[in-house]
XYZ file of C-alpha atoms in Angstrom:
255
model
C -43.037 -3.652 -34.337
C -42.461 -1.198 -31.843
C -43.287 2.959 -33.571
C -41.630 5.122 -31.616
C -42.212 8.703 -32.667
C -40.570 12.208 -31.441
C -40.216 15.616 -32.802
C -37.169 14.944 -34.158
C -34.192 13.374 -33.763
C -34.642 13.264 -29.597
C -37.031 9.561 -29.398
C -33.419 8.601 -30.534
C -32.014 8.670 -27.446
C -35.246 6.202 -25.848
C -34.813 4.089 -29.156
C -31.215 4.019 -27.544
C -32.708 2.021 -24.926
C -35.661 -0.350 -26.112
C -32.651 -1.603 -28.557
C -30.710 -2.253 -26.389
C -32.993 -4.270 -23.781
C -35.312 -5.600 -26.739
C -32.704 -6.212 -29.666
C -34.986 -8.818 -31.367
C -37.334 -6.827 -32.135
C -38.747 -4.397 -35.513
C -38.941 -0.534 -34.812
C -40.267 1.756 -36.746
C -39.299 5.450 -36.088
C -40.420 8.291 -37.185
C -39.033 12.082 -36.353
C -41.201 15.082 -37.097
C -38.187 17.513 -37.932
C -40.167 19.514 -40.694
C -42.387 20.674 -37.698
C -40.079 20.870 -34.835
C -39.871 21.867 -32.176
C -42.821 21.444 -31.279
C -41.937 22.926 -27.167
C -44.562 26.084 -27.960
C -46.979 25.272 -30.681
C -50.132 23.918 -29.450
C -51.594 21.095 -28.196
C -54.589 21.121 -31.195
C -51.967 21.092 -33.798
C -48.864 18.814 -31.366
C -52.651 16.437 -31.937
C -53.161 16.674 -35.274
C -49.081 15.637 -36.040
C -49.351 13.058 -33.913
C -52.919 11.599 -35.816
C -50.941 11.470 -38.979
C -47.931 10.053 -37.601
C -49.540 6.735 -35.518
C -51.548 6.493 -39.013
C -48.580 6.229 -40.823
C -47.092 3.521 -38.391
C -49.940 1.865 -38.716
C -49.611 1.192 -42.428
C -46.200 -0.050 -41.621
C -47.265 -2.933 -39.192
C -46.614 -1.361 -36.102
C -48.698 -2.995 -33.054
C -47.494 -0.852 -30.175
C -46.101 3.174 -29.714
C -43.913 4.919 -28.042
C -44.239 8.704 -27.581
C -41.144 9.187 -27.415
C -41.183 13.074 -26.842
C -42.304 14.287 -23.581
C -44.083 17.800 -25.544
C -46.097 15.017 -27.382
C -46.976 12.694 -24.570
C -48.441 15.872 -22.289
C -50.631 17.256 -25.794
C -51.329 14.330 -26.832
C -51.781 10.756 -25.813
C -55.003 11.051 -24.253
C -56.322 11.468 -27.467
C -54.052 8.602 -29.075
C -55.567 5.975 -26.167
C -59.096 7.313 -27.183
C -58.439 7.495 -30.633
C -56.659 3.541 -31.547
C -57.035 0.010 -30.304
C -53.050 -0.521 -30.123
C -51.227 0.445 -26.673
C -49.021 3.618 -26.269
C -46.134 4.310 -23.641
C -45.184 8.155 -23.164
C -42.883 9.619 -21.335
C -43.185 10.332 -17.559
C -41.750 13.078 -15.921
C -38.907 11.435 -13.712
C -39.807 13.661 -11.185
C -40.645 10.813 -8.746
C -36.724 9.327 -8.512
C -35.607 12.411 -8.237
C -37.417 13.607 -5.276
C -36.585 10.296 -4.007
C -32.889 11.051 -4.779
C -32.696 14.472 -3.809
C -30.321 15.096 -0.236
C -31.252 19.050 -0.166
C -34.847 18.634 -0.934
C -34.743 20.937 -4.394
C -34.810 19.572 -7.636
C -34.049 20.920 -11.242
C -36.664 19.720 -13.917
C -35.618 20.705 -17.896
C -38.109 20.675 -19.872
C -40.038 22.406 -22.779
C -43.112 24.968 -21.719
C -45.808 22.966 -22.980
C -43.984 19.793 -21.183
C -44.472 22.163 -18.071
C -47.800 23.163 -18.461
C -49.289 19.382 -19.388
C -52.026 18.207 -17.278
C -49.335 14.877 -16.523
C -46.351 16.931 -15.362
C -48.854 18.695 -12.997
C -50.294 15.939 -11.710
C -47.058 13.851 -10.832
C -45.885 16.846 -9.168
C -48.627 17.326 -6.759
C -48.658 12.709 -6.340
C -44.663 12.546 -5.771
C -43.035 15.758 -5.058
C -45.236 17.787 -2.282
C -42.079 17.065 0.196
C -39.206 19.163 -2.533
C -39.283 22.237 -4.315
C -39.299 21.911 -7.764
C -36.876 24.578 -9.914
C -38.083 24.390 -13.693
C -35.986 25.655 -16.304
C -37.642 25.613 -20.429
C -34.945 25.062 -22.285
C -35.360 27.154 -25.098
C -33.031 27.073 -27.862
C -31.224 23.648 -26.886
C -33.910 21.376 -29.145
C -32.847 23.349 -31.987
C -28.988 22.929 -31.092
C -29.079 19.048 -30.693
C -31.008 19.516 -34.541
C -28.435 21.020 -35.606
C -25.694 18.997 -34.031
C -23.946 21.540 -31.719
C -22.770 21.963 -28.106
C -24.402 25.418 -26.683
C -22.170 25.252 -23.266
C -22.909 28.137 -22.663
C -26.512 27.827 -22.760
C -26.382 24.880 -20.975
C -24.672 26.492 -18.168
C -27.023 29.045 -18.035
C -29.585 27.028 -17.092
C -27.999 24.253 -14.631
C -26.367 27.588 -12.591
C -29.654 28.406 -12.239
C -31.072 25.379 -10.819
C -28.058 25.079 -8.786
C -28.398 28.499 -7.292
C -31.675 27.517 -6.408
C -30.169 25.027 -4.177
C -31.022 21.315 -6.551
C -29.001 18.597 -6.501
C -31.200 16.789 -8.581
C -31.944 17.539 -12.247
C -34.151 15.770 -14.188
C -34.123 15.472 -18.476
C -37.589 16.766 -19.382
C -37.455 16.230 -22.769
C -35.824 13.434 -25.196
C -33.721 15.274 -26.748
C -31.977 16.601 -23.810
C -29.444 13.397 -22.907
C -27.951 13.681 -25.871
C -26.332 16.658 -23.768
C -26.316 14.983 -20.847
C -22.691 14.771 -20.962
C -22.488 18.528 -21.253
C -25.331 18.675 -18.501
C -23.123 16.884 -15.838
C -19.987 18.722 -16.178
C -21.678 21.833 -16.146
C -23.942 20.404 -12.745
C -20.512 19.175 -11.626
C -20.167 16.154 -9.197
C -22.683 16.709 -6.379
C -25.440 17.036 -8.816
C -27.818 13.750 -9.952
C -28.821 14.157 -13.728
C -32.090 11.735 -14.218
C -32.397 10.335 -17.788
C -36.285 8.864 -17.393
C -35.550 7.046 -20.967
C -34.169 3.398 -19.657
C -37.454 3.308 -17.217
C -39.602 4.025 -20.492
C -37.881 1.463 -22.564
C -38.549 -0.964 -19.201
C -42.255 -0.559 -19.392
C -42.596 -0.601 -23.184
C -40.716 -4.336 -22.468
C -43.738 -4.878 -20.340
C -46.688 -3.357 -22.464
C -45.023 -5.312 -24.964
C -44.740 -8.800 -23.694
C -48.064 -9.510 -24.011
C -48.786 -8.761 -28.072
C -47.697 -11.887 -30.062
C -44.420 -11.581 -32.068
C -45.990 -11.919 -35.763
C -42.440 -11.084 -37.787
C -40.699 -12.487 -40.135
C -38.059 -13.663 -38.737
C -36.280 -10.904 -40.902
C -35.214 -8.069 -38.733
C -36.310 -4.663 -39.324
C -35.544 -1.411 -38.632
C -36.953 1.509 -40.466
C -35.926 5.433 -39.559
C -38.577 8.103 -41.119
C -38.390 12.129 -41.348
C -40.290 14.861 -42.459
C -37.777 16.847 -42.837
C -33.799 16.648 -42.759
C -32.657 12.979 -42.947
C -28.941 13.424 -42.822
C -28.832 14.797 -38.769
C -31.273 11.419 -38.270
C -28.872 9.270 -40.693
C -25.825 10.211 -38.778
C -27.657 10.405 -35.227
C -28.854 6.830 -35.507
C -25.734 5.460 -36.772
C -23.540 6.609 -34.266
C -25.824 4.308 -31.944
C -26.035 1.146 -33.770
C -23.543 1.246 -36.945
C -24.825 -1.787 -38.460
C -27.438 0.484 -39.798
C -27.766 1.037 -43.221
C -28.635 3.705 -46.064
C -31.707 2.094 -46.759
C -32.948 1.747 -43.436
C -33.564 5.655 -44.067
C -36.495 7.243 -45.657
C -38.162 10.548 -46.126
C -41.746 11.339 -46.278
C -44.119 14.358 -46.553
C -47.436 13.815 -43.984
């Protein structure tokens, strides 16, 4: 069983890829929607939330956890790896493939403030993007918009236009909520700009990690979705990805 968690529904963009790649696996998904967004909360706060969520997942029987949140990865994954004896897969900033793909030598990254402040992001930029210029845009308001289910096209245009004006021909989606806005971001960017969603690469890395874990499932497919906040948006979004899900797969929790 694989655990997947995010500050809200954004991690479903990663679960979508995991489920497509490994449909035979069991999944427990936790949306910490009561505490969303994480983008500008303190690292200590995010670590405390991560600890509670992982302990809950362990009680459900997970054997590996995907931290399907760029902000939580930046703040908490080192703590989680020190504290729990299971494998963790985090969100890698997709700066390396963006740098390789850029023709103009300018890469735009759309992410949260905490992701940009994280050591993982900074180390990745230093290691793989020394030959390109990075244009960073903090996507304030976008996580909340995805959670509400609306499309703030004017706000998207503001961020995308700012990156294009700097010459960016590749845009990295640096938050798992943003793939739910990918069509709108691509429309605002135009056909000359490539959009990079890191979720497929994270799913592939997760498969490499869990391939070494013995399958002890009963053979009954388990898919459990939990939210600390609004259940309706989680249910609606998950069912839009997989219409075979049932109401009984969704649960409210207080952790």
